[in-house]
Amino acid sequence: MLNEEQLLIQESLRGFAWQTLYDLSPVWDREHRFPSEAIEPMAEMGLFGMLVDPEYGGSGFDTVSYVLAIVEIAAADGSLSTILSIHNSLIVGLIQAHGTPAQKDHYLPLLAQAKIRGCFALTEPDAGSDASAIRTRAERKGDCWVLNGSKQFISSGSTADIALVFAITDPSAGKKGMSIFLVPTDTPGYSAVRVEDKLGQHASDTCYLEFVDCEIPAENMIGQEGQGYRLALSNLENGRIGIAAQAIGMARAAFDIAHDYALNRTSFGKPLIEHQAVGFRLAELMTDLRAAELMVLDAAARKDRGEACLTEACMAKLHASEMVERVCSGAIQTLGGYGYLRDYRLEQIYRDMRVCQIYEGTSDIQKMVISRQLSK
């Protein structure tokens, strides 16, 4: 399914992730520290500009190549793959598709080189899966818009340089009254009030944001006024493909640990893998993992061909995010008590992967979208 260029990307990133990132991941996890030392080498490899057009200084790779990159980074560290996925799928994706020429000329080269990074501020304390229920307001004031409100569960909210903020500009228009604004995070009135203490992905900050009389120029609107909800929906494919790829990478890392252990650990006079209970478990997990990988690659390939692939992206995200929990649980079971210890990294992967069933649309939301397509 992969061409020579894609295979080269996969091979080179696997070596980079293993040699440069893998041993640092537990340190970032324990210290709850942003992986700043990984950003520059990843930027030099073009990872932050994978989906940016070459005319703006990006790599201009296809979606399949991007999926392969996310898989390899996620296999080394889940948090880094989240940072990379948000940057490419959501921030670059929206600005490149719907930004003004001036916005693209200014921001895309900086994003491609990771000189700036972004966050995607849609979710609110009372508006998670139901994005149409957001309450953050933007009011026109001369040549500016003034934002007031709050956002919850915003990845990279305290480390980003720019935020794409969804706000209501016309309360009487329902979903059609939502707009998107590009907000530099050093703008007065923007504040990351709290960095959440989470189960996993400790190296990726997840924040509660507040906007208090946050004033930005009118030209910082992305798209047209009232297009926010539609543009958010139009970008779902990218985000869900990215999280599905992340789940593949973390599942592969967990499976490899269990497989290696089963090959080398002896019990009752023979390697663990030769015991049918263990061998069959690993066979099922590998089959589950491979099926999810093919679903993600299929969704990515469809997107590269210009086909509508929201259903395929949702199915890939649903299956991959639930598959990774089964694989991690099975891997821990294979190691027994050792799997419960930090020494083998499975407990970190187990914590990091759990959110895959929640962000970029919960598993329930994926099922709703898929079932709606079935009813048409």
Short mmCIF file of C-alpha atoms in Angstrom, two decimals:
data_model
loop_
_atom_site.label_atom_id
_atom_site.label_comp_id
_atom_site.label_asym_id
_atom_site.label_seq_id
_atom_site.Cartn_x
_atom_site.Cartn_y
_atom_site.Cartn_z
CA MET A 1 0.00 0.00 0.00
CA LEU A 2 2.98 2.34 0.52
CA ASN A 3 5.20 3.87 -2.14
CA GLU A 4 8.98 4.28 -1.83
CA GLU A 5 8.78 7.81 -0.41
CA GLN A 6 6.28 6.75 2.24
CA LEU A 7 8.37 3.72 3.21
CA LEU A 8 11.43 5.98 3.55
CA ILE A 9 9.50 8.37 5.80
CA GLN A 10 8.33 5.46 7.94
CA GLU A 11 11.82 3.98 8.25
CA SER A 12 13.62 7.25 9.00
CA LEU A 13 11.08 8.36 11.59
CA ARG A 14 11.10 4.98 13.30
CA GLY A 15 14.86 5.29 13.77
CA PHE A 16 14.59 8.90 14.93
CA ALA A 17 11.79 8.15 17.41
CA TRP A 18 13.60 5.16 18.88
CA GLN A 19 17.01 6.83 19.16
CA THR A 20 15.96 10.34 20.17
CA LEU A 21 12.55 10.26 21.86
CA TYR A 22 11.90 6.88 23.44
CA ASP A 23 14.24 7.17 26.44
CA LEU A 24 13.15 10.75 27.17
CA SER A 25 9.45 9.90 27.27
CA PRO A 26 9.39 8.51 30.85
CA VAL A 27 11.28 11.61 32.05
CA TRP A 28 8.73 13.97 30.50
CA ASP A 29 5.95 11.84 31.97
CA ARG A 30 7.35 11.81 35.51
CA GLU A 31 8.17 15.52 35.51
CA HIS A 32 4.96 16.60 33.74
CA ARG A 33 7.27 18.59 31.47
CA PHE A 34 6.70 19.95 27.98
CA PRO A 35 9.10 18.09 25.62
CA SER A 36 10.83 21.24 24.42
CA GLU A 37 14.09 19.47 23.50
CA ALA A 38 12.21 17.38 20.91
CA ILE A 39 10.62 20.32 19.06
CA GLU A 40 13.69 21.60 17.19
CA PRO A 41 14.85 18.23 15.78
CA MET A 42 11.28 17.39 14.79
CA ALA A 43 10.98 20.79 13.09
CA GLU A 44 14.25 20.21 11.23
CA MET A 45 12.78 16.98 9.87
CA GLY A 46 9.79 18.94 8.59
CA LEU A 47 7.26 17.25 10.87
CA PHE A 48 5.48 20.45 11.87
CA GLY A 49 5.01 21.44 8.24
CA MET A 50 4.03 18.06 6.81
CA LEU A 51 0.67 19.29 5.58
CA VAL A 52 1.78 22.85 4.74
CA ASP A 53 2.06 23.63 1.03
CA PRO A 54 5.67 24.09 -0.19
CA GLU A 55 4.85 27.65 -1.27
CA TYR A 56 4.59 28.48 2.44
CA GLY A 57 7.75 26.61 3.40
CA GLY A 58 6.10 23.31 4.25
CA SER A 59 6.87 19.74 3.24
CA GLY A 60 3.59 19.28 1.35
CA PHE A 61 3.35 15.57 2.13
CA ASP A 62 0.20 13.56 1.56
CA THR A 63 -2.09 12.38 4.34
CA VAL A 64 -0.77 8.81 4.25
CA SER A 65 2.77 10.08 4.95
CA TYR A 66 1.40 12.21 7.76
CA VAL A 67 -0.33 9.17 9.28
CA LEU A 68 2.92 7.22 9.16
CA ALA A 69 4.71 10.06 10.95
CA ILE A 70 2.10 10.26 13.72
CA VAL A 71 2.28 6.47 14.20
CA GLU A 72 6.06 6.50 14.68
CA ILE A 73 6.08 9.50 17.03
CA ALA A 74 3.20 8.03 19.07
CA ALA A 75 5.06 4.73 19.42
CA ALA A 76 7.81 6.67 21.21
CA ASP A 77 5.68 9.18 23.13
CA GLY A 78 1.93 9.75 23.17
CA SER A 79 2.12 13.37 24.30
CA LEU A 80 4.37 14.41 21.43
CA SER A 81 2.03 12.82 18.92
CA THR A 82 -0.85 14.86 20.40
CA ILE A 83 1.17 18.08 20.04
CA LEU A 84 2.05 17.17 16.45
CA SER A 85 -1.47 16.08 15.52
CA ILE A 86 -3.15 19.25 16.81
CA HIS A 87 -0.56 21.41 15.07
CA ASN A 88 -0.96 19.75 11.67
CA SER A 89 -4.55 18.50 11.63
CA LEU A 90 -6.36 21.39 13.27
CA ILE A 91 -4.27 24.56 13.21
CA VAL A 92 -2.48 24.23 9.88
CA GLY A 93 -5.51 22.56 8.33
CA LEU A 94 -7.93 25.39 9.10
CA ILE A 95 -5.59 28.27 8.29
CA GLN A 96 -4.46 26.71 5.03
CA ALA A 97 -7.99 25.85 3.91
CA HIS A 98 -9.85 28.97 5.07
CA GLY A 99 -7.36 31.67 6.02
CA THR A 100 -6.98 34.91 4.08
CA PRO A 101 -3.90 35.31 1.84
CA ALA A 102 -2.37 37.60 4.47
CA GLN A 103 -3.01 35.09 7.27
CA LYS A 104 -1.49 32.26 5.24
CA ASP A 105 1.54 34.32 4.20
CA HIS A 106 2.26 35.32 7.79
CA TYR A 107 1.39 32.26 9.86
CA LEU A 108 1.96 29.17 7.71
CA PRO A 109 5.76 29.62 7.27
CA LEU A 110 6.10 30.13 11.04
CA LEU A 111 3.93 27.09 11.78
CA ALA A 112 5.80 24.94 9.26
CA GLN A 113 9.09 25.64 11.03
CA ALA A 114 7.55 25.32 14.53
CA LYS A 115 8.64 28.87 15.30
CA ILE A 116 5.11 29.20 16.58
CA ARG A 117 2.66 26.48 17.66
CA GLY A 118 -1.10 26.57 18.03
CA CYS A 119 -4.02 25.34 20.07
CA PHE A 120 -7.63 24.67 19.06
CA ALA A 121 -10.07 26.32 21.48
CA LEU A 122 -13.55 24.93 20.83
CA THR A 123 -14.64 22.88 23.87
CA GLU A 124 -16.17 24.66 26.87
CA PRO A 125 -17.12 23.54 30.39
CA ASP A 126 -20.77 23.11 29.33
CA ALA A 127 -20.19 22.39 25.63
CA GLY A 128 -18.14 19.29 24.86
CA SER A 129 -19.53 16.96 22.22
CA ASP A 130 -22.30 19.50 21.50
CA ALA A 131 -20.11 22.19 19.96
CA SER A 132 -23.18 24.22 18.96
CA ALA A 133 -23.80 25.00 22.66
CA ILE A 134 -20.70 27.17 23.18
CA ARG A 135 -21.18 30.45 25.04
CA THR A 136 -17.95 32.38 24.48
CA ARG A 137 -18.95 35.71 22.92
CA ALA A 138 -17.22 37.95 20.42
CA GLU A 139 -18.63 41.47 20.06
CA ARG A 140 -17.66 43.90 17.34
CA LYS A 141 -16.03 47.10 18.54
CA GLY A 142 -14.96 49.30 15.65
CA ASP A 143 -12.12 47.55 13.82
CA CYS A 144 -11.79 44.92 16.53
CA TRP A 145 -13.58 41.97 18.09
CA VAL A 146 -13.73 41.61 21.87
CA LEU A 147 -13.84 38.06 23.27
CA ASN A 148 -15.26 37.04 26.63
CA GLY A 149 -15.76 33.49 27.87
CA SER A 150 -13.94 30.30 28.80
CA LYS A 151 -12.66 27.10 27.21
CA GLN A 152 -11.98 23.70 28.76
CA PHE A 153 -9.73 20.73 27.87
CA ILE A 154 -7.60 22.75 25.44
CA SER A 155 -4.44 20.86 24.51
CA SER A 156 -1.32 23.08 24.35
CA GLY A 157 -3.31 25.97 25.82
CA SER A 158 -0.43 27.22 27.98
CA THR A 159 2.42 26.52 25.53
CA ALA A 160 0.86 27.65 22.23
CA ASP A 161 1.68 30.94 20.54
CA ILE A 162 -1.65 31.26 18.73
CA ALA A 163 -5.14 29.96 19.46
CA LEU A 164 -7.98 29.31 17.06
CA VAL A 165 -10.92 30.39 19.20
CA PHE A 166 -14.57 29.63 18.44
CA ALA A 167 -17.00 32.28 19.66
CA ILE A 168 -20.59 33.37 19.13
CA THR A 169 -20.88 36.55 17.08
CA ASP A 170 -24.67 36.43 16.57
CA PRO A 171 -26.56 34.80 19.49
CA SER A 172 -29.84 34.89 17.54
CA ALA A 173 -28.52 32.77 14.65
CA GLY A 174 -27.93 29.47 16.44
CA LYS A 175 -25.17 27.38 14.81
CA LYS A 176 -24.84 29.99 12.08
CA GLY A 177 -23.85 32.60 14.65
CA MET A 178 -20.46 31.01 15.43
CA SER A 179 -17.17 32.37 14.08
CA ILE A 180 -13.46 31.55 14.39
CA PHE A 181 -10.75 33.94 15.52
CA LEU A 182 -6.98 33.72 15.40
CA VAL A 183 -5.79 34.95 18.81
CA PRO A 184 -2.09 35.38 19.68
CA THR A 185 -1.75 34.00 23.20
CA ASP A 186 0.15 37.07 24.39
CA THR A 187 -2.94 39.20 23.73
CA PRO A 188 -4.15 40.94 26.92
CA GLY A 189 -7.21 39.12 28.21
CA TYR A 190 -6.05 35.65 27.11
CA SER A 191 -5.04 33.47 30.05
CA ALA A 192 -4.41 29.81 30.71
CA VAL A 193 -5.96 29.80 34.17
CA ARG A 194 -5.27 26.17 34.97
CA VAL A 195 -3.22 23.28 33.60
CA GLU A 196 -5.19 20.13 34.34
CA ASP A 197 -3.69 17.25 36.34
CA LYS A 198 -4.48 14.29 34.09
CA LEU A 199 -4.34 10.51 34.08
CA GLY A 200 -1.83 10.47 31.23
CA GLN A 201 -0.09 12.43 28.47
CA HIS A 202 1.66 14.49 31.13
CA ALA A 203 4.01 16.16 28.63
CA SER A 204 1.08 17.68 26.72
CA ASP A 205 -0.58 20.49 28.68
CA THR A 206 -4.38 20.49 28.80
CA CYS A 207 -5.79 23.78 29.98
CA TYR A 208 -8.74 25.79 31.17
CA LEU A 209 -8.67 29.12 29.32
CA GLU A 210 -10.37 32.42 30.05
CA PHE A 211 -10.96 35.39 27.77
CA VAL A 212 -11.66 38.67 29.53
CA ASP A 213 -12.15 41.64 27.22
CA CYS A 214 -9.65 40.03 24.86
CA GLU A 215 -9.44 42.45 21.92
CA ILE A 216 -8.16 41.34 18.52
CA PRO A 217 -8.14 43.00 15.08
CA ALA A 218 -11.11 42.26 12.81
CA GLU A 219 -8.77 40.79 10.19
CA ASN A 220 -7.98 37.94 12.60
CA MET A 221 -11.27 36.22 11.81
CA ILE A 222 -10.81 32.90 9.98
CA GLY A 223 -13.30 32.56 7.14
CA GLN A 224 -16.48 34.62 7.12
CA GLU A 225 -18.60 35.64 10.09
CA GLY A 226 -21.02 32.85 10.99
CA GLN A 227 -18.99 30.09 9.29
CA GLY A 228 -17.37 28.76 12.46
CA TYR A 229 -19.56 25.71 12.99
CA ARG A 230 -19.41 24.64 9.36
CA LEU A 231 -15.64 25.07 9.20
CA ALA A 232 -15.21 23.08 12.41
CA LEU A 233 -17.18 20.21 10.91
CA SER A 234 -15.25 20.39 7.64
CA ASN A 235 -12.00 19.76 9.50
CA LEU A 236 -13.16 16.68 11.40
CA GLU A 237 -11.60 14.22 8.97
CA ASN A 238 -8.07 15.49 9.60
CA GLY A 239 -8.39 15.43 13.37
CA ARG A 240 -9.93 11.98 13.58
CA ILE A 241 -7.44 10.43 11.19
CA GLY A 242 -4.65 11.92 13.31
CA ILE A 243 -5.96 10.48 16.59
CA ALA A 244 -6.57 7.10 14.97
CA ALA A 245 -2.94 7.10 13.82
CA GLN A 246 -1.85 8.02 17.33
CA ALA A 247 -3.73 5.03 18.71
CA ILE A 248 -2.00 2.75 16.19
CA GLY A 249 1.43 3.94 17.31
CA MET A 250 0.76 3.46 21.02
CA ALA A 251 -0.82 0.05 20.40
CA ARG A 252 2.19 -1.07 18.39
CA ALA A 253 4.57 0.02 21.15
CA ALA A 254 2.56 -1.94 23.74
CA PHE A 255 2.32 -5.00 21.51
CA ASP A 256 6.07 -4.99 20.80
CA ILE A 257 6.85 -4.98 24.52
CA ALA A 258 4.50 -7.91 25.13
CA HIS A 259 5.74 -9.84 22.08
CA ASP A 260 9.39 -9.43 23.08
CA TYR A 261 8.62 -10.50 26.64
CA ALA A 262 6.68 -13.57 25.49
CA LEU A 263 9.56 -14.63 23.25
CA ASN A 264 12.22 -14.32 25.95
CA ARG A 265 10.44 -15.22 29.20
CA THR A 266 10.41 -18.95 30.01
CA SER A 267 7.62 -20.60 32.00
CA PHE A 268 7.07 -24.30 32.64
CA GLY A 269 10.12 -25.10 30.54
CA LYS A 270 9.29 -23.18 27.37
CA PRO A 271 8.90 -19.60 26.11
CA LEU A 272 5.64 -17.93 27.10
CA ILE A 273 4.60 -17.51 23.49
CA GLU A 274 4.53 -21.29 23.05
CA HIS A 275 1.78 -21.55 25.65
CA GLN A 276 -1.49 -21.47 23.71
CA ALA A 277 -3.17 -18.99 26.08
CA VAL A 278 -0.43 -16.45 25.47
CA GLY A 279 0.14 -17.20 21.78
CA PHE A 280 -3.56 -16.96 20.97
CA ARG A 281 -3.88 -13.71 22.91
CA LEU A 282 -1.03 -12.13 20.96
CA ALA A 283 -2.46 -13.45 17.69
CA GLU A 284 -5.79 -11.76 18.40
CA LEU A 285 -4.12 -8.51 19.44
CA MET A 286 -1.94 -8.42 16.32
CA THR A 287 -4.97 -9.05 14.11
CA ASP A 288 -6.90 -6.28 15.84
CA LEU A 289 -3.96 -3.89 15.47
CA ARG A 290 -3.43 -4.68 11.81
CA ALA A 291 -7.11 -4.22 10.97
CA ALA A 292 -7.11 -0.79 12.62
CA GLU A 293 -3.92 0.20 10.79
CA LEU A 294 -5.45 -0.69 7.43
CA MET A 295 -8.61 1.29 8.26
CA VAL A 296 -6.56 4.39 9.07
CA LEU A 297 -4.46 4.08 5.91
CA ASP A 298 -7.62 3.61 3.87
CA ALA A 299 -9.20 6.78 5.27
CA ALA A 300 -5.97 8.71 4.63
CA ALA A 301 -5.68 7.40 1.07
CA ARG A 302 -9.28 8.36 0.34
CA LYS A 303 -8.57 11.88 1.57
CA ASP A 304 -5.50 12.08 -0.65
CA ARG A 305 -7.67 11.11 -3.63
CA GLY A 306 -10.05 13.95 -2.83
CA GLU A 307 -12.89 11.63 -1.82
CA ALA A 308 -15.36 12.31 0.98
CA CYS A 309 -14.12 10.18 3.86
CA LEU A 310 -15.79 11.41 7.06
CA THR A 311 -17.43 8.02 7.64
CA GLU A 312 -14.16 6.18 7.04
CA ALA A 313 -12.31 8.60 9.34
CA CYS A 314 -14.91 8.07 12.07
CA MET A 315 -14.78 4.28 11.69
CA ALA A 316 -10.99 4.33 11.82
CA LYS A 317 -10.98 6.56 14.89
CA LEU A 318 -13.64 4.45 16.62
CA HIS A 319 -11.94 1.13 15.97
CA ALA A 320 -8.37 2.30 16.59
CA SER A 321 -9.15 4.12 19.84
CA GLU A 322 -10.95 1.10 21.29
CA MET A 323 -8.42 -1.35 19.85
CA VAL A 324 -5.51 0.35 21.62
CA GLU A 325 -7.16 -0.21 25.01
CA ARG A 326 -7.60 -3.93 24.24
CA VAL A 327 -4.00 -4.24 23.07
CA CYS A 328 -2.58 -2.42 26.09
CA SER A 329 -4.68 -4.47 28.50
CA GLY A 330 -3.63 -7.69 26.77
CA ALA A 331 0.02 -6.63 26.81
CA ILE A 332 -0.11 -5.94 30.55
CA GLN A 333 -1.74 -9.33 31.10
CA THR A 334 1.04 -11.01 29.14
CA LEU A 335 3.69 -9.54 31.43
CA GLY A 336 1.67 -10.26 34.55
CA GLY A 337 2.92 -8.35 37.59
CA TYR A 338 5.77 -6.81 35.60
CA GLY A 339 3.27 -5.21 33.29
CA TYR A 340 1.88 -3.30 36.25
CA LEU A 341 5.27 -1.71 36.99
CA ARG A 342 6.75 1.38 35.36
CA ASP A 343 9.86 -0.54 34.30
CA TYR A 344 8.25 -1.87 31.12
CA ARG A 345 6.49 1.35 30.05
CA LEU A 346 3.16 -0.39 29.60
CA GLU A 347 1.56 1.50 32.46
CA GLN A 348 2.52 4.83 30.84
CA ILE A 349 1.17 3.79 27.45
CA TYR A 350 -1.99 2.53 29.16
CA ARG A 351 -2.52 5.94 30.77
CA ASP A 352 -1.60 7.90 27.65
CA MET A 353 -3.89 6.00 25.28
CA ARG A 354 -7.12 6.21 27.29
CA VAL A 355 -7.99 9.69 26.07
CA CYS A 356 -8.08 8.49 22.44
CA GLN A 357 -11.69 7.40 23.02
CA ILE A 358 -12.56 10.90 24.25
CA TYR A 359 -10.95 13.73 22.30
CA GLU A 360 -11.67 14.56 18.66
CA GLY A 361 -15.13 13.14 19.26
CA THR A 362 -15.93 10.40 21.78
CA SER A 363 -16.60 6.84 20.67
CA ASP A 364 -20.31 7.56 21.13
CA ILE A 365 -20.08 10.53 18.76
CA GLN A 366 -18.27 8.40 16.16
CA LYS A 367 -21.08 5.85 16.33
CA MET A 368 -23.67 8.61 15.92
CA VAL A 369 -21.97 9.92 12.77
CA ILE A 370 -21.57 6.44 11.29
CA SER A 371 -25.16 5.49 12.05
CA ARG A 372 -26.45 8.68 10.40
CA GLN A 373 -24.61 7.72 7.24
CA LEU A 374 -26.20 4.26 7.41
CA SER A 375 -29.66 5.79 7.64
CA LYS A 376 -29.28 7.86 4.47
#
